[in-house]
C-alpha positions as a Markdown table, in Angstrom:
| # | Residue | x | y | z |
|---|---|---|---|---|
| 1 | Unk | 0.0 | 0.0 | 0.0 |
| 2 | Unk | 3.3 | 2.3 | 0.8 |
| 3 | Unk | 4.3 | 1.8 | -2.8 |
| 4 | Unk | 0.9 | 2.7 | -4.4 |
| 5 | Unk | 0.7 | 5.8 | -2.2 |
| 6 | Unk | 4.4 | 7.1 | -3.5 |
| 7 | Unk | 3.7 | 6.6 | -7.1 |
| 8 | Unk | 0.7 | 8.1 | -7.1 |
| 9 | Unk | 2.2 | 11.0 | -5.1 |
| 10 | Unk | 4.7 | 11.0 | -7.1 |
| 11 | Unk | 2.7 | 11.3 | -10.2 |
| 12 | Unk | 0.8 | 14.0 | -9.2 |
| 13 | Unk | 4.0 | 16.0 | -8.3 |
| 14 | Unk | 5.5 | 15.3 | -11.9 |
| 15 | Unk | 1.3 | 16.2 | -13.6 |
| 16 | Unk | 1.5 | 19.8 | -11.6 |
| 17 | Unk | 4.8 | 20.4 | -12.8 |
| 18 | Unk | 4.5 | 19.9 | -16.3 |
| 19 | Unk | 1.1 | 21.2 | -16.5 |
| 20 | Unk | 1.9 | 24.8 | -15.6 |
| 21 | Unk | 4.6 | 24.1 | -17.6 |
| 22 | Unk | 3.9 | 22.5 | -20.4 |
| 23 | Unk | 0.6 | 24.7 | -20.2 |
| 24 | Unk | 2.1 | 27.7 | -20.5 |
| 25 | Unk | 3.4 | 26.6 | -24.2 |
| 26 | Unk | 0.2 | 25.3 | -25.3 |
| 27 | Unk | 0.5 | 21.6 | -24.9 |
| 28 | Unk | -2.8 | 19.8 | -24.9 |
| 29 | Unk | -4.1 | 18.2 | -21.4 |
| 30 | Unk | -3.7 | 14.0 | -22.5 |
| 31 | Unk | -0.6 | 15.1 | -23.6 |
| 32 | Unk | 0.6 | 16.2 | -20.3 |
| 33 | Unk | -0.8 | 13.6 | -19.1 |
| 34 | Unk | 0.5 | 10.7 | -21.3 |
| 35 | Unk | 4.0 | 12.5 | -20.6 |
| 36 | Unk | 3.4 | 12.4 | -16.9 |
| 37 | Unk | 2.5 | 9.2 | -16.8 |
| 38 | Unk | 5.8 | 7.8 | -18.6 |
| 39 | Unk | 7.7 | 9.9 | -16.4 |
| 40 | Unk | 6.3 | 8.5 | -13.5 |
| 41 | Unk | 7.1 | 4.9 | -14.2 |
| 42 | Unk | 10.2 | 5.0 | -15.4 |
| 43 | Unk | 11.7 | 7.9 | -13.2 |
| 44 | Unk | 10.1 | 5.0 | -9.9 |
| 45 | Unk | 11.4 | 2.0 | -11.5 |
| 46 | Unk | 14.9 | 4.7 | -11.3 |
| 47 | Unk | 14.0 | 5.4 | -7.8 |
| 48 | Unk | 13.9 | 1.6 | -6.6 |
| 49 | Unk | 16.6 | 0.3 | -8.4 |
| 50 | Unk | 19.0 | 3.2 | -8.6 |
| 51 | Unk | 18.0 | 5.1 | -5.4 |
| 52 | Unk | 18.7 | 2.7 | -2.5 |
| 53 | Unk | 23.1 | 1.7 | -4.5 |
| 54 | Unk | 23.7 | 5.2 | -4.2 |
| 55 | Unk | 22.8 | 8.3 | -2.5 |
| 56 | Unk | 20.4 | 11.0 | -3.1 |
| 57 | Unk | 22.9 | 13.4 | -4.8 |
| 58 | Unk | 23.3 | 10.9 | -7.6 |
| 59 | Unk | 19.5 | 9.5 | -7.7 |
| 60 | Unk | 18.6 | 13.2 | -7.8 |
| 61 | Unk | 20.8 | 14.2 | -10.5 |
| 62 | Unk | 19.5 | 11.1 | -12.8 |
| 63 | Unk | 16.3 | 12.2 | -12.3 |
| 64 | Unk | 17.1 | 15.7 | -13.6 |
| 65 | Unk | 18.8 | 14.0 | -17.0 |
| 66 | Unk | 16.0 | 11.9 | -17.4 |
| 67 | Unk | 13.3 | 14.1 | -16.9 |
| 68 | Unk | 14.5 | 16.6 | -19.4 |
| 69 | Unk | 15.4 | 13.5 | -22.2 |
| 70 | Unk | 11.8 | 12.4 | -21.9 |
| 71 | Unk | 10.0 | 15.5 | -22.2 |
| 72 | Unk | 11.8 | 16.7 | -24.7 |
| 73 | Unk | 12.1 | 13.5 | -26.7 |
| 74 | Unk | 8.3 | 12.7 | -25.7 |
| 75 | Unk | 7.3 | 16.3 | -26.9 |
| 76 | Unk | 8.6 | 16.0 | -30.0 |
| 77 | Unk | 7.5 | 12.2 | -30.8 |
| 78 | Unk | 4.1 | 13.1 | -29.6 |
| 79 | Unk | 3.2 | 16.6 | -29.7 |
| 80 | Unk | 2.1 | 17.7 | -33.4 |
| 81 | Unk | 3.5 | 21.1 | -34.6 |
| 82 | Unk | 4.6 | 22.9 | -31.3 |
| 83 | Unk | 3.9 | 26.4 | -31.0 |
| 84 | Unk | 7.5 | 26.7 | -29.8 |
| 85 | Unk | 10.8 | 24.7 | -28.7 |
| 86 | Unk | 10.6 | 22.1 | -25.8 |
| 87 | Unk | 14.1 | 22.9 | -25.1 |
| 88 | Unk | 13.4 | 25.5 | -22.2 |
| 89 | Unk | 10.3 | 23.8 | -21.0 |
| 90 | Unk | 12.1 | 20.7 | -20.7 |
| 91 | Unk | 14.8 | 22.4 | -19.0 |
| 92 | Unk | 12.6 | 24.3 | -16.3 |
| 93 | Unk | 10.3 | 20.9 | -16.2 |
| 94 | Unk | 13.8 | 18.9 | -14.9 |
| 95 | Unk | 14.9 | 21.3 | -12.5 |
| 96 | Unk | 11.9 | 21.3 | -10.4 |
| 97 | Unk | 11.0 | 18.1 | -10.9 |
| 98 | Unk | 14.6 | 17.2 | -9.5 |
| 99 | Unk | 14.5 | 19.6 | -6.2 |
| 100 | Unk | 11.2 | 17.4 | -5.7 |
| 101 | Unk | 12.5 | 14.3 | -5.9 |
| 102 | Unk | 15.5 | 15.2 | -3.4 |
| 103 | Unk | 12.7 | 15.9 | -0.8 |
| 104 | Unk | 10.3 | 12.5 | -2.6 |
| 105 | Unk | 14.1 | 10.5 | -1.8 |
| 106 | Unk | 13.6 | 11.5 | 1.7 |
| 107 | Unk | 10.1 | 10.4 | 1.8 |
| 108 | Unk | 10.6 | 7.1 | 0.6 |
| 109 | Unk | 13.7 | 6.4 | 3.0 |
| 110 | Unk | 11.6 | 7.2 | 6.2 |
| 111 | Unk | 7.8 | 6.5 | 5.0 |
| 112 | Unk | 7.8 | 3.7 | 2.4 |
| 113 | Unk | 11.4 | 2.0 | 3.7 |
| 114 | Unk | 11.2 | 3.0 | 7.2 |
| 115 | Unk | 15.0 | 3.8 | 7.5 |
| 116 | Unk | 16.5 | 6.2 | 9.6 |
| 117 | Unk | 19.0 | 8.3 | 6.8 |
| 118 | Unk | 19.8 | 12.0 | 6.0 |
| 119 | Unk | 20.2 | 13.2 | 2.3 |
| 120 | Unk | 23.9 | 12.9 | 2.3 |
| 121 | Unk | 24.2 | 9.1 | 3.6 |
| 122 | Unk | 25.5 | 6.5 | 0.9 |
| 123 | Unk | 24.8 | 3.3 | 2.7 |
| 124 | Unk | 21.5 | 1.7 | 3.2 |
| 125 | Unk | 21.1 | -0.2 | 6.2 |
| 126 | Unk | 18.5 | -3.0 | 5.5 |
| 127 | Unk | 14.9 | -1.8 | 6.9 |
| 128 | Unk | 13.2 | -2.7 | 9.8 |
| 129 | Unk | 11.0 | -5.4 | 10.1 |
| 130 | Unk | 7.4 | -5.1 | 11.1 |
């Protein structure tokens, strides 16, 4: 139930960001959505398998590359005849998107995992049995 709650937090943290974003260029609403949705499940996939080998410096910074490769490559695949480059929407889209996550890292240690860790820790110890 801890895993359902983060994704769909998670999704509606990545939806809000990319539909004042995206919005503000004109993309249409499934669009955004579609996007978001991709987003989601490959950036948790990232966040499970990526997340707990390193530390949430490096998860963070992932998530930054590939949530600007996917909306960018997404928005061009998808979206017919922009109104404008995806570049910069892309762009803005990663960075916040990535300050989230740092904080959605932190909430998965303590919430979902149950482990007692600051931002800056590299090893995981193995999480507390209930």
């Amino acid at each position: 139930m801890r895993y359902i709650e983060a994704i769909l937090m998670k999704f509606a943290m990545v939806f809000a960001v990319l539909f004042v974003i995206l919005g503000l260029v004109g993309i249409e609403l499934i669009d955004i959505f579609l996007i978001s949705l991709v987003i989601t499940i490959v950036d948790f996939i990232g966040d499970l398998v990526i997340y707990p080998r390193t530390s949430n410096k490096i998860a963070t910074g992932g998530d930054l590359v590939l949530v600007f490769l996917l909306v960018w490559l997404l928005g061009m695949v998808w979206i017919e005849n922009p109104d404008s480059s995806l570049v910069m929407p892309a762009i803005y889209s990663a960075i916040i998107i990535a300050i989230a996550e740092w904080f959605f890292h932190i909430y998965l240690t303590k919430r979902v995992w149950e482990r007692k860790e600051t931002s800056h820790t590299t090893t995981h110890d193995e999480p507390r049995q209930s």
